[in-house]
C-alpha cells in the first residue's frame, strides 16, 4: 500500500488496495456519503412489507419520479415488482423504526392507509408512488415510481454515514432557496 504525503492539515490519501477485501473497502468508501434513511412500504400478495433503505433519490420533476434501490437479498424484494409503494423519510427520532424494518423487530409500527400504498405514521416526509419502471442494478433492483401523493412535516432528519445513524438538524435542511 502506498500513502501519499499529506499537505499540512490534510489527512493522508491511501492509494491502491488495502489489506481489507476490496468489496469491504468499496462499501466503506461509499459509506462516507451521508444519506437520509427511508422505509419503502407496500402491500404484498399475502402481507404488508417495509424495507429500510438509504438509496433514494428524486429523478424528475415532470413527471414527478423517484428511485429506490432495493437489494436482491431483501426478503420482500421480489414482491415489490409492479406494486404501488410509499417512500417514508424518517425523522431523527425514528431510528427504532429503521431498525425494525432492517431485520431487528421492535414494537409494531403505526400504519396509515394511503390512497395508493400504505405508509408509516408521523414520518418526516412521504411519497406515495405508482410503478413507473424497474431496472437491473447488479445485486440491487432500481425501482422508479411516479409520485401521486406526498407531504412533509417539520423536524430533524435521520441520516446514515460511516455505518452509523446521525442527525441532520432541520436548520440545515432549508436549502430549497439554493437549489
Coordinates of N, CA, C and O in Angstrom, one line a residue:
X1 N 0.8 -1.2 0.0 CA 0.0 0.0 0.0 C 0.9 1.2 0.0 O 1.9 1.3 0.7
X2 N 0.5 2.2 -0.8 CA 1.3 3.4 -0.9 C 0.5 4.6 -0.3 O -0.7 4.7 -0.5
X3 N 1.1 5.4 0.6 CA 0.4 6.5 1.2 C 1.1 7.8 0.7 O 2.3 8.0 0.8
X4 N 0.3 8.7 0.1 CA 0.8 10.0 -0.4 C 1.0 10.9 0.8 O 0.3 10.8 1.8
X5 N 2.1 11.7 0.7 CA 2.3 12.7 1.8 C 1.2 13.7 1.8 O 1.0 14.4 0.8
X6 N 0.6 13.9 3.0 CA -0.4 15.0 3.0 C 0.2 16.3 3.2 O 1.3 16.5 3.7
X7 N -0.6 17.3 2.7 CA -0.2 18.7 3.0 C -0.5 19.0 4.4 O -1.4 18.3 5.0
X8 N 0.0 20.0 5.0 CA -0.3 20.4 6.4 C -1.8 20.5 6.6 O -2.5 21.2 5.8
X9 N -2.4 19.9 7.6 CA -3.8 20.0 7.9 C -4.7 19.0 7.1 O -5.9 18.9 7.3
X10 N -4.1 18.2 6.2 CA -4.9 17.2 5.4 C -4.6 15.8 5.9 O -3.5 15.5 6.4
X11 N -5.6 15.0 5.7 CA -5.4 13.6 6.1 C -4.6 12.9 4.9 O -4.7 13.3 3.8
X12 N -3.9 11.8 5.3 CA -3.2 11.1 4.2 C -4.2 10.4 3.3 O -5.2 10.0 3.7
X13 N -3.8 10.3 2.0 CA -4.6 9.7 1.0 C -4.0 8.3 0.7 O -2.8 8.1 0.5
X14 N -4.9 7.3 0.9 CA -4.4 5.9 0.6 C -4.6 5.6 -0.8 O -5.7 5.8 -1.4
X15 N -3.6 5.1 -1.5 CA -3.7 4.8 -2.9 C -3.5 3.3 -3.0 O -2.6 2.7 -2.4
X16 N -4.2 2.7 -3.9 CA -4.1 1.2 -4.1 C -5.0 0.4 -3.2 O -5.8 1.0 -2.5
X17 N -4.8 -0.9 -3.2 CA -5.6 -1.7 -2.4 C -5.2 -1.8 -1.0 O -4.0 -1.6 -0.7
X18 N -6.1 -2.0 -0.1 CA -5.8 -2.1 1.3 C -5.8 -3.6 1.7 O -6.1 -4.5 0.8
X19 N -5.5 -3.9 2.9 CA -5.5 -5.3 3.3 C -6.9 -5.9 3.5 O -7.1 -7.1 3.5
X20 N -7.9 -5.0 3.6 CA -9.3 -5.4 3.7 C -9.8 -5.9 2.3 O -9.3 -5.4 1.3
X21 N -10.7 -6.8 2.3 CA -11.2 -7.2 1.0 C -11.8 -6.0 0.2 O -12.3 -5.1 0.8
X22 N -11.6 -6.1 -1.1 CA -12.0 -4.9 -2.0 C -13.4 -4.5 -1.8 O -13.7 -3.3 -1.7
X23 N -14.4 -5.5 -1.7 CA -15.8 -5.1 -1.5 C -16.0 -4.4 -0.2 O -16.8 -3.5 -0.1
X24 N -15.3 -4.8 0.8 CA -15.5 -4.1 2.1 C -15.0 -2.7 2.0 O -15.6 -1.8 2.6
X25 N -13.8 -2.5 1.4 CA -13.3 -1.2 1.2 C -14.2 -0.3 0.3 O -14.4 0.9 0.6
X26 N -14.8 -0.9 -0.7 CA -15.7 -0.2 -1.6 C -16.9 0.3 -0.8 O -17.3 1.4 -0.9
X27 N -17.5 -0.6 0.0 CA -18.6 -0.3 0.8 C -18.2 0.8 1.8 O -19.0 1.8 2.1
X28 N -17.1 0.7 2.4 CA -16.6 1.8 3.3 C -16.4 3.1 2.7 O -16.8 4.2 3.2
X29 N -15.9 3.1 1.5 CA -15.8 4.3 0.7 C -17.1 4.9 0.4 O -17.3 6.2 0.5
X30 N -18.1 4.1 0.0 CA -19.5 4.6 -0.3 C -20.1 5.2 1.0 O -20.9 6.1 1.0
X31 N -19.8 4.6 2.1 CA -20.3 5.0 3.4 C -20.0 6.4 3.9 O -20.6 6.9 4.8
X32 N -19.0 6.9 3.2 CA -18.6 8.3 3.5 C -19.6 9.3 3.0 O -19.5 10.5 3.4
X33 N -20.5 8.9 2.1 CA -21.5 9.7 1.6 C -22.7 9.6 2.5 O -23.4 8.6 2.6
X34 N -23.0 10.7 3.3 CA -24.1 10.7 4.2 C -25.4 10.7 3.4 O -25.6 11.4 2.4
X35 N -26.4 9.8 3.9 CA -27.7 9.7 3.2 C -28.8 9.8 4.2 O -28.6 9.6 5.4
X36 N -30.0 10.2 3.8 CA -31.1 10.1 4.6 C -31.5 8.6 4.8 O -31.0 7.7 4.1
X37 N -32.4 8.3 5.7 CA -32.9 7.0 5.9 C -34.4 6.9 5.6 O -35.2 7.8 6.0
X38 N -34.8 5.9 4.8 CA -36.2 5.8 4.4 C -36.6 4.4 4.5 O -35.8 3.5 4.6
X39 N -37.9 4.2 4.5 CA -38.5 2.9 4.5 C -39.5 2.8 3.4 O -40.4 3.7 3.2
X40 N -39.3 1.8 2.5 CA -40.2 1.6 1.4 C -41.3 0.6 1.9 O -41.0 -0.5 2.4
X41 N -42.6 1.1 1.8 CA -43.7 0.2 2.3 C -44.6 -0.1 1.1 O -44.8 0.7 0.2
X42 N -45.2 -1.3 1.2 CA -46.2 -1.7 0.2 C -46.9 -2.9 0.7 O -46.5 -3.6 1.6
X43 N -48.0 -3.2 0.0 CA -48.8 -4.4 0.3 C -48.4 -5.5 -0.7 O -48.5 -5.3 -1.9
X44 N -47.9 -6.6 -0.1 CA -47.5 -7.7 -0.9 C -48.7 -8.6 -1.2 O -49.9 -8.3 -0.8
X45 N -48.5 -9.8 -1.8 CA -49.6 -10.7 -2.1 C -50.3 -11.2 -0.8 O -51.5 -11.4 -0.8
X46 N -49.5 -11.4 0.3 CA -50.0 -12.0 1.5 C -50.0 -11.1 2.7 O -50.7 -11.3 3.7
X47 N -49.1 -10.1 2.7 CA -48.9 -9.3 3.9 C -48.3 -7.9 3.5 O -47.8 -7.7 2.4
X48 N -48.3 -7.1 4.5 CA -47.7 -5.7 4.3 C -46.2 -5.8 4.6 O -45.8 -6.5 5.5
X49 N -45.4 -5.0 3.8 CA -44.0 -5.1 3.9 C -43.4 -3.7 4.1 O -44.0 -2.7 3.7
X50 N -42.2 -3.7 4.7 CA -41.4 -2.5 4.8 C -39.9 -2.8 4.7 O -39.5 -3.9 5.2
X51 N -39.2 -2.0 3.9 CA -37.8 -2.3 3.7 C -37.0 -1.0 4.0 O -37.3 0.0 3.4
X52 N -36.1 -1.0 4.9 CA -35.2 0.1 5.2 C -34.2 0.3 4.1 O -33.5 -0.6 3.7
X53 N -34.1 1.6 3.6 CA -33.2 1.9 2.5 C -32.5 3.2 2.8 O -33.0 4.0 3.5
X54 N -31.3 3.4 2.2 CA -30.7 4.7 2.2 C -30.3 5.1 0.8 O -29.7 6.1 0.6
X55 N -30.8 4.3 -0.2 CA -30.6 4.6 -1.6 C -31.9 5.1 -2.2 O -32.7 4.3 -2.7
X56 N -32.1 6.4 -2.1 CA -33.3 7.0 -2.6 C -32.9 8.4 -3.2 O -32.0 9.0 -2.7
X57 N -33.6 8.7 -4.3 CA -33.3 10.0 -4.9 C -34.5 10.4 -5.8 O -35.3 9.6 -6.2
X58 N -34.6 11.7 -6.0 CA -35.5 12.2 -7.0 C -34.9 12.0 -8.4 O -33.7 12.1 -8.6
X59 N -35.8 11.8 -9.4 CA -35.3 11.6 -10.7 C -35.8 12.7 -11.7 O -35.1 13.2 -12.5
X60 N -37.1 13.1 -11.5 CA -37.7 14.0 -12.4 C -38.8 14.8 -11.7 O -39.5 14.3 -10.8
X61 N -38.9 16.1 -12.1 CA -40.0 16.9 -11.5 C -41.2 16.8 -12.4 O -42.3 16.9 -11.9
X62 N -41.1 16.6 -13.7 CA -42.2 16.5 -14.6 C -42.0 15.3 -15.6 O -41.2 15.5 -16.5
X63 N -42.6 14.2 -15.4 CA -43.5 13.8 -14.3 C -42.7 13.7 -13.0 O -41.5 13.4 -13.1
X64 N -43.3 13.7 -11.8 CA -42.6 13.6 -10.6 C -42.2 12.1 -10.4 O -43.1 11.2 -10.2
X65 N -40.9 11.8 -10.5 CA -40.4 10.4 -10.4 C -39.3 10.4 -9.3 O -38.5 11.3 -9.1
X66 N -39.4 9.3 -8.5 CA -38.3 9.0 -7.5 C -37.8 7.6 -7.8 O -38.5 6.8 -8.4
X67 N -36.6 7.3 -7.2 CA -36.0 6.0 -7.4 C -35.6 5.5 -6.1 O -35.0 6.2 -5.2
X68 N -35.8 4.2 -5.8 CA -35.2 3.5 -4.7 C -34.5 2.3 -5.2 O -34.8 1.6 -6.2
X69 N -33.4 1.9 -4.5 CA -32.6 0.8 -4.8 C -32.7 -0.2 -3.8 O -32.5 0.0 -2.6
X70 N -33.2 -1.4 -4.2 CA -33.5 -2.5 -3.2 C -32.6 -3.7 -3.5 O -32.5 -4.2 -4.6
X71 N -31.9 -4.1 -2.4 CA -31.0 -5.3 -2.5 C -31.9 -6.5 -2.9 O -32.9 -6.8 -2.4
X72 N -31.3 -7.3 -3.8 CA -32.0 -8.6 -4.2 C -32.1 -9.5 -3.1 O -32.9 -10.4 -3.1
X73 N -31.3 -9.4 -2.1 CA -31.3 -10.3 -0.9 C -32.4 -9.9 0.1 O -32.7 -10.6 1.0
X74 N -33.0 -8.7 -0.1 CA -34.1 -8.3 0.8 C -35.3 -9.3 0.7 O -35.7 -9.7 -0.4
X75 N -35.8 -9.7 1.8 CA -36.9 -10.7 1.9 C -38.1 -10.3 1.0 O -38.6 -11.2 0.3
X76 N -38.4 -9.1 0.9 CA -39.6 -8.7 0.2 C -39.3 -8.2 -1.2 O -40.2 -7.7 -1.9
X77 N -38.0 -8.3 -1.6 CA -37.6 -7.8 -2.9 C -38.5 -8.2 -4.1 O -39.0 -7.4 -4.9
X78 N -38.7 -9.5 -4.2 CA -39.5 -10.0 -5.4 C -40.9 -9.6 -5.4 O -41.5 -9.4 -6.4
X79 N -41.5 -9.3 -4.2 CA -42.9 -8.9 -4.1 C -43.1 -7.4 -4.5 O -44.3 -7.1 -4.8
X80 N -42.1 -6.6 -4.5 CA -42.3 -5.2 -4.8 C -42.5 -5.0 -6.3 O -43.2 -4.0 -6.7
X81 N -42.0 -5.8 -7.2 CA -42.2 -5.6 -8.6 C -43.6 -5.4 -9.0 O -44.5 -6.2 -8.7
X82 N -43.9 -4.3 -9.7 CA -45.2 -3.9 -10.2 C -46.2 -3.5 -9.2 O -47.4 -3.3 -9.6
X83 N -45.8 -3.2 -8.0 CA -46.7 -2.8 -7.0 C -46.5 -1.3 -6.6 O -45.4 -0.8 -6.5
X84 N -47.6 -0.7 -6.3 CA -47.5 0.7 -5.7 C -46.7 0.7 -4.4 O -46.8 -0.4 -3.7
X85 N -46.0 1.7 -4.1 CA -45.2 1.7 -2.9 C -45.1 3.2 -2.3 O -45.4 4.1 -3.1
X86 N -44.8 3.3 -1.1 CA -44.5 4.6 -0.5 C -43.1 4.6 0.0 O -42.6 3.7 0.6
X87 N -42.4 5.8 -0.2 CA -41.1 6.0 0.4 C -41.4 6.9 1.6 O -41.9 8.0 1.4
X88 N -41.0 6.4 2.8 CA -41.2 7.1 4.0 C -39.9 7.6 4.5 O -39.0 6.8 4.8
X89 N -39.7 8.9 4.6 CA -38.4 9.6 5.0 C -38.5 9.7 6.5 O -39.5 10.3 7.1
X90 N -37.5 9.2 7.2 CA -37.6 9.2 8.7 C -37.0 10.4 9.4 O -36.0 11.0 8.9
X91 N -37.7 10.8 10.5 CA -37.2 11.8 11.3 C -36.1 11.2 12.3 O -36.0 10.0 12.5
X92 N -35.4 12.1 12.9 CA -34.2 11.7 13.7 C -34.7 10.8 14.9 O -33.9 10.0 15.3
X93 N -35.9 11.0 15.4 CA -36.4 10.2 16.5 C -36.9 8.8 16.1 O -37.4 8.1 16.9
X94 N -36.8 8.5 14.8 CA -37.4 7.2 14.3 C -36.3 6.1 14.0 O -36.6 5.2 13.2
X95 N -35.2 6.2 14.7 CA -34.2 5.2 14.5 C -34.7 3.7 14.7 O -34.3 2.8 14.0
X96 N -35.5 3.6 15.8 CA -36.0 2.3 16.1 C -36.9 1.7 14.9 O -36.9 0.5 14.6
X97 N -37.6 2.6 14.3 CA -38.4 2.2 13.1 C -37.5 1.7 12.0 O -37.8 0.7 11.3
X98 N -36.4 2.4 11.7 CA -35.4 2.0 10.7 C -34.9 0.6 11.1 O -34.8 -0.3 10.2
X99 N -34.6 0.4 12.3 CA -34.0 -0.9 12.7 C -35.1 -2.0 12.6 O -34.8 -3.2 12.2
X100 N -36.3 -1.7 12.9 CA -37.5 -2.7 12.8 C -37.5 -3.2 11.4 O -37.6 -4.5 11.2
X101 N -37.5 -2.4 10.4 CA -37.6 -2.9 9.0 C -36.3 -3.3 8.4 O -36.2 -3.7 7.3
X102 N -35.2 -3.2 9.2 CA -33.9 -3.7 8.7 C -33.6 -5.0 9.3 O -32.5 -5.6 9.2
X103 N -34.6 -5.6 10.0 CA -34.4 -7.0 10.5 C -34.2 -7.1 12.0 O -34.0 -8.2 12.5
X104 N -34.4 -6.0 12.7 CA -34.3 -6.1 14.2 C -35.7 -5.6 14.7 O -35.8 -4.4 15.1
X105 N -36.6 -6.5 14.7 CA -38.0 -6.1 15.1 C -38.1 -5.5 16.4 O -37.5 -5.8 17.4
X106 N -39.0 -4.4 16.5 CA -39.3 -3.7 17.7 C -40.8 -3.7 17.8 O -41.5 -4.5 17.2
X107 N -41.3 -2.7 18.5 CA -42.8 -2.5 18.6 C -43.4 -2.4 17.2 O -42.8 -1.8 16.3
X108 N -44.6 -2.9 17.0 CA -45.3 -2.8 15.7 C -45.5 -1.4 15.3 O -46.0 -0.6 16.2
X109 N -45.1 -1.0 14.1 CA -45.3 0.4 13.7 C -46.8 0.8 13.5 O -47.6 -0.1 13.3
X110 N -47.1 2.1 13.6 CA -48.4 2.6 13.3 C -48.5 2.9 11.8 O -47.6 3.6 11.2
X111 N -49.5 2.3 11.2 CA -49.7 2.4 9.7 C -50.7 3.4 9.4 O -51.7 3.6 10.2
X112 N -50.6 4.0 8.2 CA -51.6 4.9 7.7 C -52.0 4.3 6.3 O -51.2 3.9 5.5
X113 N -53.3 4.2 6.1 CA -53.8 3.7 4.8 C -53.7 4.8 3.8 O -54.6 5.7 3.7
X114 N -52.7 4.8 3.0 CA -52.6 5.8 1.9 C -53.5 5.5 0.8 O -54.1 4.5 0.7
X115 N -53.7 6.5 -0.1 CA -54.6 6.3 -1.2 C -54.0 5.4 -2.3 O -54.8 4.8 -3.0
X116 N -52.7 5.3 -2.3 CA -52.1 4.4 -3.3 C -51.4 3.2 -2.7 O -51.4 2.1 -3.2
X117 N -50.7 3.5 -1.6 CA -49.9 2.4 -0.9 C -49.9 2.8 0.6 O -50.0 3.9 1.0
X118 N -49.7 1.8 1.4 CA -49.6 2.1 2.9 C -48.4 2.9 3.2 O -47.4 2.8 2.5
X119 N -48.5 3.7 4.3 CA -47.4 4.4 4.7 C -47.3 4.4 6.2 O -48.2 3.9 6.9
X120 N -46.2 4.9 6.8 CA -46.0 4.9 8.2 C -46.4 6.2 8.8 O -46.3 7.3 8.2
X121 N -46.9 6.1 10.0 CA -47.4 7.3 10.7 C -46.2 8.2 11.2 O -45.2 7.7 11.6
X122 N -46.5 9.5 11.1 CA -45.6 10.5 11.7 C -44.2 10.6 11.1 O -43.2 11.1 11.7
X123 N -44.0 10.1 9.8 CA -42.7 10.2 9.2 C -42.4 11.7 8.8 O -43.3 12.5 8.8
X124 N -41.1 12.0 8.5 CA -40.7 13.3 8.2 C -41.3 13.8 6.9 O -41.7 14.9 6.7
X125 N -41.3 12.8 5.9 CA -42.0 13.1 4.6 C -42.3 11.8 4.0 O -41.8 10.7 4.4
X126 N -43.3 11.8 3.1 CA -43.6 10.5 2.4 C -43.9 10.9 0.9 O -44.3 12.0 0.6
X127 N -43.7 9.8 0.1 CA -44.0 9.9 -1.3 C -44.8 8.6 -1.7 O -44.1 7.6 -1.8
X128 N -46.1 8.7 -2.0 CA -46.8 7.6 -2.5 C -46.6 7.5 -4.0 O -46.7 8.5 -4.7
X129 N -46.3 6.3 -4.5 CA -45.9 6.1 -5.9 C -46.6 4.9 -6.6 O -46.9 3.9 -5.9
X130 N -46.9 5.1 -7.8 CA -47.3 4.0 -8.7 C -46.1 3.6 -9.5 O -45.2 4.4 -9.7
X131 N -46.0 2.3 -9.8 CA -44.8 1.8 -10.5 C -44.6 2.5 -11.9 O -45.6 2.7 -12.6
X132 N -43.4 2.9 -12.2 CA -43.0 3.5 -13.4 C -42.2 2.6 -14.3 O -42.4 2.4 -15.4
X133 N -41.1 2.1 -13.7 CA -40.1 1.2 -14.3 C -39.2 0.6 -13.3 O -39.2 1.0 -12.1
X134 N -38.6 -0.5 -13.7 CA -37.6 -1.1 -12.8 C -36.4 -1.5 -13.7 O -36.6 -1.9 -14.9
X135 N -35.2 -1.5 -13.1 CA -34.0 -1.7 -13.9 C -33.1 -2.6 -13.1 O -33.0 -2.6 -11.8
X136 N -32.4 -3.5 -13.8 CA -31.4 -4.3 -13.2 C -30.2 -3.4 -12.7 O -29.8 -2.6 -13.4
X137 N -29.8 -3.6 -11.5 CA -28.7 -2.8 -10.9 C -27.7 -3.8 -10.2 O -27.3 -3.5 -9.1
X138 N -27.3 -4.8 -10.9 CA -26.4 -5.8 -10.3 C -27.0 -6.5 -9.2 O -28.0 -7.2 -9.4
X139 N -26.5 -6.4 -7.9 CA -27.1 -7.1 -6.8 C -28.3 -6.3 -6.2 O -28.8 -6.7 -5.2
X140 N -28.8 -5.3 -6.9 CA -30.0 -4.5 -6.5 C -30.9 -4.4 -7.7 O -30.5 -4.6 -8.8
X141 N -32.1 -4.0 -7.4 CA -33.1 -3.6 -8.5 C -33.4 -2.1 -8.2 O -33.6 -1.7 -7.1
X142 N -33.4 -1.3 -9.3 CA -33.8 0.1 -9.2 C -35.2 0.2 -9.6 O -35.6 -0.1 -10.7
X143 N -36.0 0.7 -8.6 CA -37.5 0.8 -8.8 C -37.8 2.3 -8.9 O -37.5 3.1 -8.0
X144 N -38.3 2.7 -10.1 CA -38.8 4.1 -10.3 C -40.3 4.1 -10.0 O -41.0 3.2 -10.4
X145 N -40.7 5.1 -9.3 CA -42.1 5.3 -9.0 C -42.6 6.7 -9.4 O -41.8 7.7 -9.2
X146 N -43.8 6.8 -9.9 CA -44.4 8.1 -10.2 C -45.1 8.6 -8.9 O -46.0 7.9 -8.4
X147 N -44.7 9.7 -8.4 CA -45.3 10.3 -7.2 C -46.7 10.8 -7.4 O -46.9 11.6 -8.3
X148 N -47.7 10.2 -6.7 CA -49.1 10.6 -6.8 C -49.6 11.4 -5.6 O -50.6 12.0 -5.6
X149 N -48.9 11.2 -4.5 CA -49.2 12.0 -3.3 C -47.9 12.1 -2.4 O -47.1 11.2 -2.5
X150 N -47.8 13.2 -1.7 CA -46.6 13.5 -0.9 C -47.0 14.5 0.2 O -48.0 15.3 0.0
X151 N -46.1 14.6 1.2 CA -46.3 15.6 2.2 C -45.1 15.5 3.1 O -44.3 14.6 3.0
X152 N -44.9 16.6 4.0 CA -43.8 16.6 4.9 C -44.2 17.3 6.2 O -45.2 18.0 6.2
X153 N -43.4 17.2 7.2 CA -43.6 17.9 8.5 C -42.3 18.5 8.9 O -41.2 18.1 8.3
X154 N -42.3 19.3 9.8 CA -41.0 19.9 10.4 C -40.3 18.9 11.3 O -41.0 18.1 11.9
X155 N -39.0 19.0 11.4 CA -38.3 18.2 12.3 C -36.9 17.8 11.7 O -36.6 18.1 10.6
X156 N -36.1 17.3 12.6 CA -34.7 16.9 12.2 C -34.8 15.6 11.4 O -35.7 14.8 11.7
X157 N -33.9 15.3 10.5 CA -33.9 14.1 9.7 C -32.9 13.1 10.3 O -31.8 13.4 10.8
X158 N -33.3 11.8 10.1 CA -32.4 10.7 10.4 C -31.5 10.5 9.2 O -31.9 10.5 8.1
X159 N -30.2 10.4 9.5 CA -29.2 10.2 8.4 C -28.3 9.0 8.8 O -28.3 8.5 9.9
X160 N -27.6 8.5 7.8 CA -26.7 7.4 7.9 C -25.4 7.7 7.3 O -25.4 8.1 6.1
X161 N -24.3 7.6 8.0 CA -22.9 7.9 7.4 C -21.9 7.1 8.2 O -22.1 6.9 9.5
X162 N -20.9 6.6 7.6 CA -19.8 5.8 8.2 C -20.4 4.7 9.1 O -20.0 4.5 10.2
X163 N -21.4 4.0 8.6 CA -22.0 2.8 9.2 C -22.7 3.2 10.6 O -22.8 2.3 11.4
X164 N -23.2 4.4 10.7 CA -23.8 4.8 11.9 C -24.9 5.8 11.6 O -24.8 6.6 10.7
X165 N -26.0 5.8 12.5 CA -27.0 6.8 12.4 C -26.5 8.1 12.9 O -25.7 8.2 13.8
X166 N -27.0 9.2 12.4 CA -26.7 10.5 12.8 C -27.9 11.4 12.6 O -28.9 10.9 12.0
X167 N -27.9 12.6 12.9 CA -29.0 13.5 12.8 C -28.6 14.7 11.9 O -27.5 15.3 12.1
X168 N -29.5 15.1 11.0 CA -29.3 16.3 10.2 C -30.3 17.3 10.8 O -31.6 17.1 10.6
X169 N -29.9 18.3 11.5 CA -30.8 19.3 12.1 C -31.7 20.0 11.0 O -31.2 20.3 9.9
X170 N -32.9 20.2 11.4 CA -33.8 20.9 10.4 C -33.3 22.2 9.9 O -33.4 22.6 8.8
X171 N -32.5 22.9 10.8 CA -31.9 24.2 10.3 C -31.0 24.0 9.2 O -30.7 25.0 8.4
X172 N -30.5 22.8 8.9 CA -29.6 22.5 7.8 C -30.3 22.0 6.6 O -29.8 21.8 5.5
X173 N -31.6 21.8 6.7 CA -32.4 21.2 5.6 C -33.0 22.3 4.7 O -33.5 22.0 3.6
X174 N -33.1 23.5 5.1 CA -33.8 24.6 4.4 C -32.9 25.1 3.2 O -32.6 26.3 3.1
X175 N -32.6 24.3 2.3 CA -31.7 24.7 1.2 C -32.5 24.9 -0.1 O -32.0 25.1 -1.2
X176 N -33.9 24.9 -0.1 CA -34.7 25.0 -1.3 C -34.4 26.3 -2.0 O -34.5 26.4 -3.2
X177 N -34.0 27.3 -1.3 CA -33.7 28.6 -2.0 C -32.4 28.5 -2.8 O -32.1 29.3 -3.7
X178 N -31.5 27.6 -2.4 CA -30.2 27.4 -3.1 C -30.3 26.5 -4.3 O -29.5 26.6 -5.2
X179 N -31.3 25.6 -4.4 CA -31.4 24.6 -5.4 C -32.2 25.1 -6.6 O -33.0 25.8 -6.5

